[in-house]
mmCIF file of C-alpha atoms and ligand atoms in Angstrom:
data_model
loop_
_atom_site.group_PDB
_atom_site.id
_atom_site.type_symbol
_atom_site.label_atom_id
_atom_site.label_comp_id
_atom_site.label_asym_id
_atom_site.label_seq_id
_atom_site.Cartn_x
_atom_site.Cartn_y
_atom_site.Cartn_z
ATOM 1 C CA MET A 1 -1.646 34.414 17.535
ATOM 2 C CA SER A 2 -2.855 32.626 14.653
ATOM 3 C CA ARG A 3 -5.102 34.150 12.036
ATOM 4 C CA ASN A 4 -7.455 31.711 12.766
ATOM 5 C CA LYS A 5 -7.814 32.662 16.258
ATOM 6 C CA LEU A 6 -7.919 36.567 15.598
ATOM 7 C CA ARG A 7 -10.801 35.892 13.258
ATOM 8 C CA ARG A 8 -12.621 34.178 16.001
ATOM 9 C CA PHE A 9 -12.471 37.088 18.593
ATOM 10 C CA GLU A 10 -13.418 39.381 16.018
ATOM 11 C CA GLU A 11 -16.456 37.371 15.214
ATOM 12 C CA ASN A 12 -16.794 37.388 19.200
ATOM 13 C CA ALA A 13 -17.130 40.905 19.612
ATOM 14 C CA ARG A 14 -19.658 41.445 16.628
ATOM 15 C CA MET A 15 -22.301 38.617 18.197
ATOM 16 C CA PRO A 16 -24.773 40.184 20.173
ATOM 17 C CA HIS A 17 -24.888 37.268 22.781
ATOM 18 C CA VAL A 18 -20.842 36.919 23.347
ATOM 19 C CA VAL A 19 -20.197 39.317 26.763
ATOM 20 C CA GLN A 20 -16.599 39.703 27.414
ATOM 21 C CA PRO A 21 -16.098 42.061 30.658
ATOM 22 C CA ASP A 22 -13.325 44.123 30.527
ATOM 23 C CA PHE A 23 -10.470 44.261 32.925
ATOM 24 C CA VAL A 24 -12.349 47.807 34.206
ATOM 25 C CA GLN A 25 -15.889 46.369 34.313
ATOM 26 C CA LEU A 26 -14.582 43.234 36.498
ATOM 27 C CA SER A 27 -12.625 45.664 38.705
ATOM 28 C CA GLY A 28 -15.576 45.762 41.336
ATOM 29 C CA MET A 29 -15.032 49.609 41.474
ATOM 30 C CA GLU A 30 -18.531 50.006 39.961
ATOM 31 C CA SER A 31 -21.321 47.150 39.421
ATOM 32 C CA PHE A 32 -21.067 45.125 35.812
ATOM 33 C CA TYR A 33 -23.745 46.600 34.032
ATOM 34 C CA LEU A 34 -25.674 42.904 33.497
ATOM 35 C CA LYS A 35 -25.145 41.791 37.393
ATOM 36 C CA ASP A 36 -28.552 41.429 38.336
ATOM 37 C CA HIS A 37 -30.214 42.091 34.876
ATOM 38 C CA TRP A 38 -29.229 38.751 32.930
ATOM 39 C CA GLN A 39 -32.983 38.346 33.193
ATOM 40 C CA GLU A 40 -33.834 41.500 30.448
ATOM 41 C CA PHE A 41 -30.639 40.227 28.018
ATOM 42 C CA PHE A 42 -32.664 37.146 26.162
ATOM 43 C CA PRO A 43 -34.176 37.998 22.801
ATOM 44 C CA ALA A 44 -36.687 34.888 23.950
ATOM 45 C CA GLY A 45 -37.333 36.794 27.667
ATOM 46 C CA GLY A 46 -36.751 36.134 30.985
ATOM 47 C CA GLY A 47 -36.932 32.475 32.422
ATOM 48 C CA PRO A 48 -34.182 30.177 35.350
ATOM 49 C CA VAL A 49 -30.699 30.167 34.390
ATOM 50 C CA THR A 50 -28.797 27.433 33.829
ATOM 51 C CA LEU A 51 -24.373 28.248 33.429
ATOM 52 C CA GLU A 52 -21.865 25.715 32.070
ATOM 53 C CA LEU A 53 -18.818 26.860 33.504
ATOM 54 C CA GLY A 54 -15.446 26.027 31.690
ATOM 55 C CA CYS A 55 -17.582 25.095 28.783
ATOM 56 C CA GLY A 56 -15.878 25.031 25.876
ATOM 57 C CA ALA A 57 -17.647 24.732 22.563
ATOM 58 C CA GLY A 58 -20.901 24.850 24.980
ATOM 59 C CA GLU A 59 -22.106 21.670 24.307
ATOM 60 C CA TYR A 60 -24.368 20.933 27.224
ATOM 61 C CA THR A 61 -25.302 24.553 26.584
ATOM 62 C CA LEU A 62 -26.455 24.147 23.103
ATOM 63 C CA ALA A 63 -28.236 20.800 23.646
ATOM 64 C CA MET A 64 -30.050 21.972 26.564
ATOM 65 C CA ALA A 65 -30.893 25.146 25.042
ATOM 66 C CA ARG A 66 -32.679 23.101 22.280
ATOM 67 C CA LEU A 67 -34.362 20.897 24.754
ATOM 68 C CA PHE A 68 -35.783 23.403 27.071
ATOM 69 C CA PRO A 69 -36.759 26.645 25.228
ATOM 70 C CA ASP A 70 -38.562 28.321 28.268
ATOM 71 C CA ARG A 71 -34.841 27.901 29.982
ATOM 72 C CA ARG A 72 -32.161 30.506 29.954
ATOM 73 C CA PHE A 73 -28.339 28.873 29.117
ATOM 74 C CA ILE A 74 -25.315 30.543 29.595
ATOM 75 C CA GLY A 75 -22.061 28.855 28.613
ATOM 76 C CA ILE A 76 -18.688 30.594 30.311
ATOM 77 C CA ASP A 77 -15.293 29.964 29.732
ATOM 78 C CA LYS A 78 -12.149 32.172 30.109
ATOM 79 C CA LYS A 79 -11.096 31.200 26.386
ATOM 80 C CA GLY A 80 -12.697 33.293 23.436
ATOM 81 C CA ALA A 81 -11.574 31.121 20.620
ATOM 82 C CA ARG A 82 -13.504 27.831 22.324
ATOM 83 C CA LEU A 83 -16.662 29.723 23.043
ATOM 84 C CA TRP A 84 -16.689 30.925 19.579
ATOM 85 C CA ARG A 85 -17.744 27.851 18.186
ATOM 86 C CA GLY A 86 -20.824 27.459 20.590
ATOM 87 C CA ALA A 87 -21.655 31.278 20.159
ATOM 88 C CA ARG A 88 -21.486 30.613 16.344
ATOM 89 C CA ILE A 89 -23.995 27.440 15.930
ATOM 90 C CA SER A 90 -26.280 29.005 18.595
ATOM 91 C CA LEU A 91 -26.736 32.023 16.216
ATOM 92 C CA GLU A 92 -27.164 30.083 13.110
ATOM 93 C CA GLU A 93 -29.770 28.100 15.038
ATOM 94 C CA LYS A 94 -31.417 31.720 16.182
ATOM 95 C CA LEU A 95 -31.650 30.162 19.673
ATOM 96 C CA GLY A 96 -33.102 33.007 21.371
ATOM 97 C CA ASN A 97 -32.408 31.638 25.001
ATOM 98 C CA VAL A 98 -28.273 31.412 24.923
ATOM 99 C CA ALA A 99 -25.312 33.604 25.543
ATOM 100 C CA PHE A 100 -21.612 32.894 25.700
ATOM 101 C CA LEU A 101 -19.709 34.963 28.784
ATOM 102 C CA ARG A 102 -15.852 34.775 28.596
ATOM 103 C CA LEU A 103 -14.770 35.129 32.255
ATOM 104 C CA GLN A 104 -12.233 33.852 34.454
ATOM 105 C CA GLY A 105 -14.347 31.606 36.540
ATOM 106 C CA HIS A 106 -13.351 32.815 40.196
ATOM 107 C CA LEU A 107 -14.841 36.307 39.063
ATOM 108 C CA ILE A 108 -18.516 34.722 38.588
ATOM 109 C CA ASP A 109 -19.472 36.870 41.424
ATOM 110 C CA ARG A 110 -19.063 40.135 39.634
ATOM 111 C CA VAL A 111 -21.049 38.867 37.012
ATOM 112 C CA PHE A 112 -24.353 37.264 38.562
ATOM 113 C CA GLY A 113 -26.415 38.826 41.118
ATOM 114 C CA PRO A 114 -29.488 37.089 43.102
ATOM 115 C CA ARG A 115 -31.995 38.851 40.593
ATOM 116 C CA ASP A 116 -30.718 36.529 38.119
ATOM 117 C CA GLN A 117 -32.170 33.387 39.044
ATOM 118 C CA VAL A 118 -29.659 31.104 38.507
ATOM 119 C CA HIS A 119 -31.215 27.493 39.056
ATOM 120 C CA GLU A 120 -28.584 25.200 37.714
ATOM 121 C CA ILE A 121 -24.565 24.971 37.076
ATOM 122 C CA TRP A 122 -23.187 22.451 34.823
ATOM 123 C CA LEU A 123 -19.428 21.469 35.194
ATOM 124 C CA PRO A 124 -18.790 19.071 31.928
ATOM 125 C CA PHE A 125 -15.051 18.308 32.562
ATOM 126 C CA PRO A 126 -13.532 20.957 34.495
ATOM 127 C CA ASP A 127 -9.745 21.160 34.462
ATOM 128 C CA PRO A 128 -9.063 18.709 37.734
ATOM 129 C CA GLN A 129 -6.265 21.041 39.391
ATOM 130 C CA PRO A 130 -4.508 18.167 40.716
ATOM 131 C CA GLY A 131 -2.318 18.385 43.926
ATOM 132 C CA LEU A 132 -2.911 20.507 47.078
ATOM 133 C CA SER A 133 -1.497 23.644 46.119
ATOM 134 C CA ARG A 134 -4.130 23.988 43.257
ATOM 135 C CA ALA A 135 -7.012 22.546 45.211
ATOM 136 C CA ARG A 136 -8.683 25.903 45.637
ATOM 137 C CA LYS A 137 -8.978 26.282 41.558
ATOM 138 C CA ARG A 138 -11.236 23.426 41.646
ATOM 139 C CA LEU A 139 -14.602 24.564 40.339
ATOM 140 C CA THR A 140 -15.963 22.249 43.021
ATOM 141 C CA HIS A 141 -14.164 23.590 46.048
ATOM 142 C CA PRO A 142 -16.036 25.311 49.118
ATOM 143 C CA ALA A 143 -14.606 28.786 47.608
ATOM 144 C CA PHE A 144 -16.282 28.140 44.309
ATOM 145 C CA LEU A 145 -19.407 27.310 46.315
ATOM 146 C CA GLU A 146 -19.444 30.044 48.490
ATOM 147 C CA ARG A 147 -18.952 32.525 45.407
ATOM 148 C CA TYR A 148 -22.105 30.395 43.740
ATOM 149 C CA ARG A 149 -23.968 31.062 46.754
ATOM 150 C CA LYS A 150 -24.006 34.616 46.308
ATOM 151 C CA PHE A 151 -25.968 34.676 43.229
ATOM 152 C CA CYS A 152 -27.898 31.255 43.024
ATOM 153 C CA HIS A 153 -31.672 30.615 43.936
ATOM 154 C CA PRO A 154 -32.087 28.560 46.875
ATOM 155 C CA ASP A 155 -32.777 25.358 45.274
ATOM 156 C CA ALA A 156 -30.066 25.315 43.028
ATOM 157 C CA VAL A 157 -28.246 22.339 41.755
ATOM 158 C CA LEU A 158 -24.768 21.399 40.524
ATOM 159 C CA HIS A 159 -23.702 18.935 37.971
ATOM 160 C CA LEU A 160 -20.029 17.220 37.820
ATOM 161 C CA LYS A 161 -19.099 15.109 34.704
ATOM 162 C CA THR A 162 -15.712 13.930 35.135
ATOM 163 C CA ASP A 163 -13.317 10.917 33.756
ATOM 164 C CA ASN A 164 -10.850 12.372 37.177
ATOM 165 C CA SER A 165 -11.831 10.082 40.456
ATOM 166 C CA ASP A 166 -9.584 12.380 42.359
ATOM 167 C CA LEU A 167 -11.680 15.428 41.392
ATOM 168 C CA MET A 168 -14.847 13.136 42.034
ATOM 169 C CA ALA A 169 -13.426 11.572 45.178
ATOM 170 C CA PHE A 170 -12.920 15.289 46.599
ATOM 171 C CA THR A 171 -16.309 16.757 45.580
ATOM 172 C CA LEU A 172 -17.954 13.902 47.196
ATOM 173 C CA GLU A 173 -16.207 15.154 50.556
ATOM 174 C CA VAL A 174 -17.208 18.784 49.736
ATOM 175 C CA ILE A 175 -20.975 17.266 49.821
ATOM 176 C CA LYS A 176 -20.397 15.393 52.682
ATOM 177 C CA GLN A 177 -18.564 17.802 54.759
ATOM 178 C CA GLN A 178 -21.168 20.851 54.050
ATOM 179 C CA GLN A 179 -24.355 18.616 54.390
ATOM 180 C CA LEU A 180 -25.248 19.347 50.479
ATOM 181 C CA GLY A 181 -27.865 17.004 48.847
ATOM 182 C CA LEU A 182 -26.721 14.257 47.107
ATOM 183 C CA PHE A 183 -29.571 13.507 44.182
ATOM 184 C CA GLU A 184 -27.979 11.435 42.035
ATOM 185 C CA TYR A 185 -24.239 9.760 41.454
ATOM 186 C CA TYR A 186 -23.161 7.306 38.455
ATOM 187 C CA SER A 187 -19.860 5.562 38.818
ATOM 188 C CA ASP A 188 -19.726 4.640 35.491
ATOM 189 C CA VAL A 189 -22.253 6.675 33.541
ATOM 190 C CA HIS A 190 -22.106 4.793 30.131
ATOM 191 C CA ARG A 191 -22.677 1.494 31.517
ATOM 192 C CA GLN A 192 -25.256 2.177 34.333
ATOM 193 C CA LEU A 193 -27.492 4.930 32.133
ATOM 194 C CA PRO A 194 -29.437 4.142 29.283
ATOM 195 C CA GLU A 195 -28.282 5.081 25.763
ATOM 196 C CA ASP A 196 -31.052 7.857 25.303
ATOM 197 C CA HIS A 197 -30.263 9.837 28.449
ATOM 198 C CA LEU A 198 -29.171 13.481 27.932
ATOM 199 C CA LEU A 199 -25.678 12.626 29.604
ATOM 200 C CA ARG A 200 -25.073 9.787 27.107
ATOM 201 C CA GLN A 201 -26.804 11.772 24.358
ATOM 202 C CA VAL A 202 -24.472 14.819 24.830
ATOM 203 C CA ILE A 203 -20.739 13.861 24.351
ATOM 204 C CA THR A 204 -18.381 16.636 24.801
ATOM 205 C CA LYS A 205 -15.543 17.297 22.793
ATOM 206 C CA TYR A 206 -12.902 16.396 25.822
ATOM 207 C CA GLU A 207 -15.519 13.272 26.964
ATOM 208 C CA ALA A 208 -15.380 11.796 23.072
ATOM 209 C CA GLN A 209 -11.211 11.986 23.761
ATOM 210 C CA PHE A 210 -11.875 10.206 27.243
ATOM 211 C CA LEU A 211 -14.022 7.493 26.035
ATOM 212 C CA SER A 212 -11.725 6.552 23.360
ATOM 213 C CA ALA A 213 -8.799 6.381 25.594
ATOM 214 C CA GLY A 214 -10.934 3.527 27.574
ATOM 215 C CA ARG A 215 -11.648 5.955 30.530
ATOM 216 C CA ILE A 216 -14.509 5.398 33.012
ATOM 217 C CA ILE A 217 -17.024 8.421 33.206
ATOM 218 C CA GLN A 218 -18.717 9.711 36.542
ATOM 219 C CA TYR A 219 -21.283 11.942 37.317
ATOM 220 C CA VAL A 220 -23.049 13.529 40.461
ATOM 221 C CA GLN A 221 -25.979 16.169 40.733
ATOM 222 C CA PHE A 222 -26.037 17.841 44.220
ATOM 223 C CA SER A 223 -27.485 20.900 45.657
ATOM 224 C CA LEU A 224 -25.504 24.122 46.116
ATOM 225 C CA PHE A 225 -26.994 24.756 50.040
ATOM 226 C CA PRO A 226 -26.796 22.473 52.749
ATOM 227 C CA GLN A 227 -30.184 20.415 53.125
ATOM 228 C CA ASN A 228 -29.721 20.355 57.363
ATOM 229 C CA HIS A 229 -32.600 22.955 57.655
HETATM 230 C C1 SAM B 301 -11.225 20.033 29.638
HETATM 231 S S1 SAM B 301 -11.991 21.334 29.159
HETATM 232 C C2 SAM B 301 -13.428 20.889 28.838
HETATM 233 C C3 SAM B 301 -14.634 21.690 27.971
HETATM 234 C C4 SAM B 301 -15.659 21.565 27.728
HETATM 235 N N1 SAM B 301 -16.440 21.263 29.090
HETATM 236 C C5 SAM B 301 -15.682 19.888 27.291
HETATM 237 O O1 SAM B 301 -15.807 18.852 28.264
HETATM 238 O O2 SAM B 301 -15.627 19.478 26.186
HETATM 239 C C6 SAM B 301 -11.940 23.039 30.559
HETATM 240 C C7 SAM B 301 -12.394 23.872 30.162
HETATM 241 O O3 SAM B 301 -12.474 24.908 30.977
HETATM 242 C C8 SAM B 301 -11.985 26.061 30.759
HETATM 243 N N2 SAM B 301 -11.675 26.910 32.171
HETATM 244 C C9 SAM B 301 -10.324 26.132 32.917
HETATM 245 N N3 SAM B 301 -10.577 27.019 34.074
HETATM 246 C C10 SAM B 301 -11.330 28.026 33.875
HETATM 247 C C11 SAM B 301 -11.797 29.193 35.039
HETATM 248 N N4 SAM B 301 -10.895 29.087 35.793
HETATM 249 N N5 SAM B 301 -12.844 30.052 34.448
HETATM 250 C C12 SAM B 301 -13.356 29.959 33.099
HETATM 251 N N6 SAM B 301 -13.167 28.781 32.142
HETATM 252 C C13 SAM B 301 -12.242 27.879 32.538
HETATM 253 C C14 SAM B 301 -10.591 26.033 29.914
HETATM 254 O O4 SAM B 301 -10.742 26.983 28.857
HETATM 255 C C15 SAM B 301 -11.534 25.018 29.043
HETATM 256 O O5 SAM B 301 -12.345 25.178 28.128
#
């Protein structure tokens, strides 16, 4: 392991707003200590929670935390060296409404419960997981939506931003089949939205690479729960 990575891991362990559940805590033998208690975790107090899953350096988490001080934001990634960057910035800026969580996404329902008031999940540029055999790993697969439903608010909303048209087509099909509410869809974010829109203001590391390669960025916002009632 590189010294740089090691230093980041050491810093993560010292930062009070970085949570890294270990194997035993996630084993399911007993409930994770923050499950249903995230409202008490933030120095700024409780409030509606937004998750950014596969956050990398947490660009959306940071931007939204600055814009909405009354809301709470948690950046989640399986790679500690990546979320370290967002964690450092939020500490330097003294953002009391931000946390970072090192976690494999499929374990998310072991860490959050219905009392945590998760209202939103952002998925900026998730790994597209191409091919049939990997479909269940897509963060918008019905199996993932089922996990999110265990702890999200009934009005919860998901945001997917991607350059991958197969992942977008897959997600639109899931939305249709499950009768979820389709609130917003842009087939070309950077042509259809004004420059000052959040989706154009926050350009993540991966988005910058995709844009310079000439790729088209799409976005969909949809309800987590069916809208057929
Ligand atoms: C393509 S990168 C995008 C990062 C960031 N959202 C951005 O736009 O720059 C995908 C990120 O998702 C993380 N990731 C992939 N699968 C994951 C999973 N199952 N659980 C948690 N994080 C995951 C990776 O470690 C990586 O940081």
